[in-house]
């Protein structure tokens, strides 16, 4: 063999050795790295600004990439249900616990006992660890001061006040099939009235007062602030948010005869493509830092972690007559109640 051929062979052998070494290093990193890699897909039920701030903070805190899709809670439930055989997302973040309970019944959620959630009171999380509550909010009334003045009214302090003739075609609430907010209100009315029969009789009387049912649960508040309607039914923390954004004509009030509340949850979707990353997200979301992010964008939910600092201006839940709501029952009966509302009220 000539010297020229020998040198060429040595170069070839060296190149093969280097390629093999690189391949070995890549394999070791994939199998034995300190942290998993990938991109989480998160379905978020917060308002848009809160959702963006929270996801941005999670990415900064963890270095994990996220694809976010923002929807109402009812829309998220429908999407997760439709994707059951081929899950497209890892995390469901935000929305009333009754929608999580409905998903749990249909085996759409994956249980995970987060050590970070250990300090959150038991009443704010699922005993089987399918969802963890990260905030609380009560249903309230938003009315427009100009509307009240023009009609000689005070802000409503009972569900019956909304039946006043002045409110005909002047109330807006979300559609309970698409909106977790609206379903919470619907379930609240049944509880406040003492049962299904009394509740549905009231809902039949309320229906002619409603101008429209929106997709978004928070949209009625903006419509009240813009003087488009007289009143809206939505979560009180969203009403406070609109007031802080400069809608000075909005008045917040609560029904003295009782109102319902949500426990906003977070959970892993069954069959999540990135389960290990999803667990990291739950650990993050349950912690006080993540729960406080909403304050950066003027969101006013009460928080569940005892070490989380509540936002200034949040409605004081201790001053509101909260009904003894049961998210488990509300979730189990969700479709039954929605079907009856569609058949007897929204027809």
CSV table of C-alpha atoms in Angstrom, one decimal:
chain,number,residue,atom,x,y,z
A,1,UNK,CA,0.0,0.0,0.0
A,2,UNK,CA,1.4,3.4,-0.9
A,3,UNK,CA,1.9,6.1,1.6
A,4,UNK,CA,-0.8,8.3,-0.1
A,5,UNK,CA,-3.4,5.4,0.3
A,6,UNK,CA,-2.4,4.8,3.9
A,7,UNK,CA,-2.9,8.4,4.8
A,8,UNK,CA,-6.3,8.4,3.1
A,9,UNK,CA,-7.4,5.3,5.0
A,10,UNK,CA,-6.3,6.9,8.3
A,11,UNK,CA,-8.5,9.9,7.6
A,12,UNK,CA,-11.5,7.7,6.7
A,13,UNK,CA,-11.1,5.6,9.9
A,14,UNK,CA,-10.8,8.9,12.0
A,15,UNK,CA,-14.0,10.2,10.4
A,16,UNK,CA,-15.9,7.0,11.2
A,17,UNK,CA,-14.7,7.1,14.8
A,18,UNK,CA,-15.8,10.7,15.3
A,19,UNK,CA,-19.2,10.1,13.8
A,20,UNK,CA,-19.7,7.0,16.0
A,21,UNK,CA,-18.7,9.0,19.1
A,22,UNK,CA,-21.1,11.8,18.3
A,23,UNK,CA,-23.9,9.3,17.8
A,24,UNK,CA,-23.1,7.8,21.1
A,25,UNK,CA,-23.2,11.1,22.9
A,26,UNK,CA,-26.5,12.1,21.3
A,27,UNK,CA,-28.0,8.8,22.4
A,28,UNK,CA,-26.8,9.2,26.0
A,29,UNK,CA,-28.3,12.7,26.2
A,30,UNK,CA,-31.7,11.5,25.0
A,31,UNK,CA,-31.8,8.6,27.4
A,32,UNK,CA,-30.0,9.9,30.5
A,33,UNK,CA,-30.4,13.7,30.4
A,34,UNK,CA,-31.3,15.6,33.5
A,35,UNK,CA,-34.6,16.9,32.1
A,36,UNK,CA,-37.0,15.8,29.5
A,37,UNK,CA,-37.3,17.8,26.2
A,38,UNK,CA,-40.3,18.5,24.0
A,39,UNK,CA,-43.1,21.1,23.6
A,40,UNK,CA,-46.1,21.1,25.9
A,41,UNK,CA,-49.5,21.9,24.4
A,42,UNK,CA,-51.8,23.6,26.9
A,43,UNK,CA,-55.5,24.4,26.6
A,44,UNK,CA,-56.1,27.5,28.7
A,45,UNK,CA,-59.4,28.8,30.1
A,46,UNK,CA,-58.1,32.1,31.5
A,47,UNK,CA,-58.7,35.5,30.0
A,48,UNK,CA,-56.3,36.1,27.1
A,49,UNK,CA,-53.9,38.4,28.9
A,50,UNK,CA,-53.7,36.2,32.0
A,51,UNK,CA,-53.1,33.1,29.8
A,52,UNK,CA,-50.3,34.8,27.9
A,53,UNK,CA,-48.6,36.1,31.1
A,54,UNK,CA,-48.9,32.7,32.8
A,55,UNK,CA,-47.5,30.7,29.9
A,56,UNK,CA,-44.7,33.2,29.4
A,57,UNK,CA,-43.7,32.9,33.1
A,58,UNK,CA,-43.8,29.1,33.0
A,59,UNK,CA,-41.5,29.1,30.0
A,60,UNK,CA,-39.1,31.5,31.7
A,61,UNK,CA,-39.2,29.6,35.0
A,62,UNK,CA,-38.6,26.1,33.4
A,63,UNK,CA,-37.2,26.5,30.0
A,64,UNK,CA,-39.9,24.3,28.6
A,65,UNK,CA,-41.6,25.4,25.3
A,66,UNK,CA,-45.4,25.7,25.2
A,67,UNK,CA,-48.0,25.9,22.5
A,68,UNK,CA,-51.0,27.6,24.0
A,69,UNK,CA,-54.6,27.4,22.8
A,70,UNK,CA,-57.1,29.7,24.6
A,71,UNK,CA,-60.7,28.6,24.8
A,72,UNK,CA,-63.7,28.7,27.2
A,73,UNK,CA,-64.0,25.8,29.6
A,74,UNK,CA,-66.9,24.2,27.8
A,75,UNK,CA,-65.0,24.4,24.5
A,76,UNK,CA,-62.0,22.8,26.1
A,77,UNK,CA,-64.1,19.9,27.5
A,78,UNK,CA,-65.7,19.4,24.0
A,79,UNK,CA,-62.2,19.5,22.3
A,80,UNK,CA,-60.6,17.0,24.8
A,81,UNK,CA,-63.6,14.8,24.4
A,82,UNK,CA,-63.4,14.9,20.6
A,83,UNK,CA,-59.6,14.1,20.8
A,84,UNK,CA,-60.0,11.2,23.3
A,85,UNK,CA,-58.6,8.6,20.9
A,86,UNK,CA,-55.8,10.8,19.7
A,87,UNK,CA,-54.9,13.4,22.4
A,88,UNK,CA,-53.5,16.6,20.9
A,89,UNK,CA,-52.7,18.4,24.2
A,90,UNK,CA,-51.0,17.7,27.5
A,91,UNK,CA,-52.6,20.2,30.0
A,92,UNK,CA,-55.9,21.7,30.7
A,93,UNK,CA,-55.3,25.0,32.7
A,94,UNK,CA,-58.2,27.1,34.0
A,95,UNK,CA,-61.9,26.8,34.1
A,96,UNK,CA,-64.5,25.6,36.7
A,97,UNK,CA,-63.9,22.3,38.5
A,98,UNK,CA,-67.2,20.9,37.4
A,99,UNK,CA,-65.9,20.7,33.9
A,100,UNK,CA,-62.9,18.9,35.1
A,101,UNK,CA,-65.2,16.5,37.0
A,102,UNK,CA,-67.2,15.9,33.9
A,103,UNK,CA,-63.9,15.1,32.1
A,104,UNK,CA,-62.8,12.8,34.9
A,105,UNK,CA,-66.1,10.8,34.6
A,106,UNK,CA,-65.3,10.2,31.0
A,107,UNK,CA,-61.7,9.1,31.6
A,108,UNK,CA,-60.3,12.2,29.9
A,109,UNK,CA,-57.9,13.2,32.7
A,110,UNK,CA,-54.8,11.6,34.1
A,111,UNK,CA,-54.3,11.5,37.8
A,112,UNK,CA,-51.1,13.1,39.3
A,113,UNK,CA,-50.5,13.8,43.0
A,114,UNK,CA,-48.3,16.9,42.9
A,115,UNK,CA,-46.1,17.4,46.0
A,116,UNK,CA,-46.5,21.1,45.5
A,117,UNK,CA,-50.3,20.8,45.9
A,118,UNK,CA,-49.9,19.3,49.4
A,119,UNK,CA,-50.4,22.7,51.1
A,120,UNK,CA,-53.6,23.5,49.1
A,121,UNK,CA,-56.7,22.9,51.3
A,122,UNK,CA,-58.5,19.6,50.5
A,123,UNK,CA,-61.7,21.4,49.5
A,124,UNK,CA,-59.9,23.0,46.6
A,125,UNK,CA,-58.6,19.8,44.9
A,126,UNK,CA,-59.8,16.4,43.7
A,127,UNK,CA,-59.3,13.7,46.3
A,128,UNK,CA,-58.2,11.3,43.5
A,129,UNK,CA,-55.7,13.9,42.1
A,130,UNK,CA,-57.3,14.4,38.7
A,131,UNK,CA,-57.4,18.1,39.1
A,132,UNK,CA,-56.0,20.8,41.5
A,133,UNK,CA,-57.7,24.1,42.3
A,134,UNK,CA,-55.5,27.1,41.7
A,135,UNK,CA,-58.1,29.9,42.1
A,136,UNK,CA,-61.7,30.6,43.3
A,137,UNK,CA,-64.3,33.1,42.0
A,138,UNK,CA,-67.9,33.9,42.7
A,139,UNK,CA,-70.8,34.7,40.3
A,140,UNK,CA,-71.9,38.3,40.4
A,141,UNK,CA,-74.0,40.9,38.7
A,142,UNK,CA,-72.6,43.6,36.5
A,143,UNK,CA,-75.0,46.5,35.8
A,144,UNK,CA,-74.5,49.8,34.0
A,145,UNK,CA,-75.0,52.9,36.2
A,146,UNK,CA,-76.6,54.8,33.3
A,147,UNK,CA,-79.1,52.0,32.8
A,148,UNK,CA,-79.9,51.9,36.5
A,149,UNK,CA,-80.4,55.7,36.6
A,150,UNK,CA,-82.6,55.8,33.5
A,151,UNK,CA,-84.9,53.2,35.0
A,152,UNK,CA,-84.9,54.3,38.6
A,153,UNK,CA,-83.3,51.1,39.8
A,154,UNK,CA,-80.7,50.1,42.4
A,155,UNK,CA,-78.1,47.5,41.5
A,156,UNK,CA,-79.7,44.0,41.8
A,157,UNK,CA,-79.2,42.2,45.1
A,158,UNK,CA,-81.3,39.1,44.4
A,159,UNK,CA,-82.0,36.8,41.5
A,160,UNK,CA,-85.6,38.0,41.5
A,161,UNK,CA,-84.4,41.6,40.8
A,162,UNK,CA,-83.4,40.5,37.3
A,163,UNK,CA,-87.0,39.7,36.5
A,164,UNK,CA,-88.0,43.4,36.7
A,165,UNK,CA,-89.6,44.5,33.4
A,166,UNK,CA,-86.9,47.1,32.9
A,167,UNK,CA,-84.4,44.3,32.3
A,168,UNK,CA,-86.4,42.8,29.4
A,169,UNK,CA,-83.9,42.2,26.5
A,170,UNK,CA,-81.2,44.0,28.6
A,171,UNK,CA,-79.3,41.0,30.2
A,172,UNK,CA,-76.4,39.2,28.7
A,173,UNK,CA,-74.8,36.0,29.9
A,174,UNK,CA,-72.8,33.3,28.2
A,175,UNK,CA,-74.1,30.1,26.8
A,176,UNK,CA,-73.7,27.3,29.4
A,177,UNK,CA,-72.7,24.7,26.9
A,178,UNK,CA,-69.6,26.7,25.8
A,179,UNK,CA,-68.9,28.6,29.0
A,180,UNK,CA,-67.9,27.3,32.4
A,181,UNK,CA,-68.9,30.7,33.8
A,182,UNK,CA,-72.5,30.3,32.5
A,183,UNK,CA,-72.8,26.8,33.7
A,184,UNK,CA,-71.7,27.8,37.1
A,185,UNK,CA,-74.4,30.5,37.1
A,186,UNK,CA,-77.0,28.0,35.9
A,187,UNK,CA,-76.1,25.5,38.6
A,188,UNK,CA,-76.0,28.4,41.2
A,189,UNK,CA,-79.6,29.3,40.3
A,190,UNK,CA,-80.8,25.7,40.8
A,191,UNK,CA,-79.1,25.7,44.3
A,192,UNK,CA,-80.4,29.2,45.2
A,193,UNK,CA,-83.9,28.3,44.3
A,194,UNK,CA,-83.8,25.1,46.4
A,195,UNK,CA,-84.0,22.5,43.6
A,196,UNK,CA,-84.4,21.8,39.9
A,197,UNK,CA,-88.1,22.4,39.5
A,198,UNK,CA,-88.0,25.8,41.2
A,199,UNK,CA,-84.8,26.7,39.4
A,200,UNK,CA,-86.0,25.9,36.0
A,201,UNK,CA,-89.2,27.8,36.6
A,202,UNK,CA,-87.1,30.8,37.4
A,203,UNK,CA,-84.9,30.2,34.3
A,204,UNK,CA,-87.9,30.2,32.1
A,205,UNK,CA,-88.9,33.6,33.5
A,206,UNK,CA,-85.3,34.9,33.1
A,207,UNK,CA,-85.0,33.8,29.4
A,208,UNK,CA,-87.1,36.7,27.9
A,209,UNK,CA,-84.9,39.1,29.8
A,210,UNK,CA,-81.7,37.8,28.1
A,211,UNK,CA,-80.7,39.7,24.9
A,212,UNK,CA,-78.1,37.1,23.9
A,213,UNK,CA,-76.0,34.2,25.1
A,214,UNK,CA,-72.3,34.8,24.3
A,215,UNK,CA,-69.6,32.2,23.8
A,216,UNK,CA,-67.2,33.8,26.3
A,217,UNK,CA,-68.1,33.9,29.9
A,218,UNK,CA,-66.4,37.3,30.5
A,219,UNK,CA,-67.8,39.1,27.4
A,220,UNK,CA,-71.1,40.2,29.1
A,221,UNK,CA,-69.0,42.5,31.4
A,222,UNK,CA,-67.5,44.4,28.5
A,223,UNK,CA,-70.9,44.8,26.9
A,224,UNK,CA,-72.2,46.3,30.1
A,225,UNK,CA,-69.2,48.6,30.3
A,226,UNK,CA,-69.8,49.8,26.7
A,227,UNK,CA,-73.5,50.6,27.4
A,228,UNK,CA,-74.7,48.0,25.0
A,229,UNK,CA,-76.8,46.2,27.6
A,230,UNK,CA,-78.1,46.9,31.1
A,231,UNK,CA,-76.8,43.9,33.0
A,232,UNK,CA,-74.5,40.9,32.8
A,233,UNK,CA,-74.1,37.7,34.8
A,234,UNK,CA,-70.5,36.6,35.1
A,235,UNK,CA,-67.7,36.0,37.6
A,236,UNK,CA,-67.0,38.9,40.0
A,237,UNK,CA,-63.3,38.9,39.4
A,238,UNK,CA,-63.9,39.6,35.7
A,239,UNK,CA,-66.3,42.5,36.6
A,240,UNK,CA,-63.5,44.0,38.8
A,241,UNK,CA,-61.1,43.6,36.0
A,242,UNK,CA,-63.3,45.7,33.7
A,243,UNK,CA,-63.7,48.3,36.3
A,244,UNK,CA,-60.0,48.6,36.7
A,245,UNK,CA,-59.6,48.9,32.9
A,246,UNK,CA,-61.6,52.1,33.0
A,247,UNK,CA,-65.2,51.0,32.6
A,248,UNK,CA,-66.4,53.3,35.3
A,249,UNK,CA,-70.1,52.8,34.7
A,250,UNK,CA,-70.0,49.2,35.8
A,251,UNK,CA,-71.6,48.4,39.2
A,252,UNK,CA,-70.8,45.1,40.9
A,253,UNK,CA,-73.3,43.4,43.2
A,254,UNK,CA,-74.2,40.0,44.5
A,255,UNK,CA,-77.5,38.2,45.2
A,256,UNK,CA,-78.1,38.2,48.9
A,257,UNK,CA,-80.1,34.9,48.5
A,258,UNK,CA,-76.9,33.1,47.5
A,259,UNK,CA,-74.5,32.8,44.6
A,260,UNK,CA,-72.3,30.0,43.4
A,261,UNK,CA,-68.6,29.9,42.9
A,262,UNK,CA,-66.0,28.1,40.8
A,263,UNK,CA,-62.8,26.4,41.8
A,264,UNK,CA,-60.5,27.0,38.8
A,265,UNK,CA,-58.5,23.8,38.1
A,266,UNK,CA,-55.5,22.5,36.3
A,267,UNK,CA,-55.0,18.8,35.2
A,268,UNK,CA,-53.2,16.5,32.9
A,269,UNK,CA,-55.1,15.2,29.9
A,270,UNK,CA,-55.3,11.4,29.6
A,271,UNK,CA,-52.8,10.2,27.0
A,272,UNK,CA,-50.8,13.4,27.1
A,273,UNK,CA,-47.9,13.1,24.6
A,274,UNK,CA,-45.5,14.7,27.1
A,275,UNK,CA,-46.6,13.3,30.5
A,276,UNK,CA,-43.3,14.0,32.3
A,277,UNK,CA,-43.3,17.7,31.2
A,278,UNK,CA,-47.0,17.8,32.1
A,279,UNK,CA,-46.2,16.9,35.7
A,280,UNK,CA,-43.7,19.7,35.8
A,281,UNK,CA,-46.4,22.1,34.7
A,282,UNK,CA,-48.8,20.9,37.4
A,283,UNK,CA,-46.1,21.4,40.0
A,284,UNK,CA,-45.5,24.9,38.7
A,285,UNK,CA,-49.2,25.9,38.5
A,286,UNK,CA,-50.0,24.7,42.0
A,287,UNK,CA,-47.3,26.9,43.5
A,288,UNK,CA,-47.8,30.4,44.9
A,289,UNK,CA,-45.7,32.1,42.3
A,290,UNK,CA,-47.7,30.8,39.4
A,291,UNK,CA,-51.0,31.7,41.2
A,292,UNK,CA,-49.8,35.3,41.6
A,293,UNK,CA,-49.1,35.9,37.9
A,294,UNK,CA,-52.6,37.0,37.2
A,295,UNK,CA,-52.1,40.2,39.2
A,296,UNK,CA,-49.6,41.4,36.6
A,297,UNK,CA,-52.5,41.7,34.1
A,298,UNK,CA,-55.1,42.9,36.5
A,299,UNK,CA,-56.9,39.6,37.1
A,300,UNK,CA,-58.6,39.3,40.5
A,301,UNK,CA,-59.3,35.7,41.3
A,302,UNK,CA,-58.9,34.5,45.0
A,303,UNK,CA,-56.0,32.1,45.3
A,304,UNK,CA,-55.8,28.6,46.8
A,305,UNK,CA,-52.2,28.2,47.9
A,306,UNK,CA,-51.9,29.6,51.5
A,307,UNK,CA,-48.5,31.2,50.7
A,308,UNK,CA,-49.9,33.0,47.6
A,309,UNK,CA,-50.5,36.8,48.1
A,310,UNK,CA,-54.1,37.6,47.0
A,311,UNK,CA,-54.6,40.5,44.6
A,312,UNK,CA,-55.6,43.8,46.0
A,313,UNK,CA,-59.2,44.6,45.1
A,314,UNK,CA,-60.3,41.0,44.7
A,315,UNK,CA,-63.9,40.4,45.9
A,316,UNK,CA,-63.9,39.3,49.6
A,317,UNK,CA,-65.5,35.9,49.5
A,318,UNK,CA,-66.2,36.1,53.2
A,319,UNK,CA,-68.6,39.0,52.6
A,320,UNK,CA,-70.6,37.1,49.9
A,321,UNK,CA,-73.3,34.6,50.6
A,322,UNK,CA,-71.7,31.7,48.9
A,323,UNK,CA,-73.9,28.6,48.3
A,324,UNK,CA,-72.7,25.2,49.3
A,325,UNK,CA,-71.8,24.2,45.8
A,326,UNK,CA,-70.5,20.7,45.0
A,327,UNK,CA,-68.3,20.6,41.9
A,328,UNK,CA,-68.5,16.8,41.8
A,329,UNK,CA,-72.3,16.8,41.6
A,330,UNK,CA,-72.2,19.7,39.2
A,331,UNK,CA,-69.8,17.8,37.0
A,332,UNK,CA,-71.7,14.6,37.1
A,333,UNK,CA,-75.0,16.3,36.3
A,334,UNK,CA,-73.6,18.7,33.7
A,335,UNK,CA,-75.0,17.1,30.6
A,336,UNK,CA,-78.3,16.4,32.2
A,337,UNK,CA,-78.8,20.0,33.3
A,338,UNK,CA,-77.6,21.4,29.9
A,339,UNK,CA,-80.0,19.2,28.0
A,340,UNK,CA,-82.9,20.2,30.2
A,341,UNK,CA,-82.0,23.9,29.8
A,342,UNK,CA,-81.8,23.5,26.0
A,343,UNK,CA,-85.1,21.7,25.9
A,344,UNK,CA,-87.2,23.7,28.3
A,345,UNK,CA,-85.6,27.2,28.4
A,346,UNK,CA,-83.5,27.9,25.3
A,347,UNK,CA,-86.1,26.9,22.7
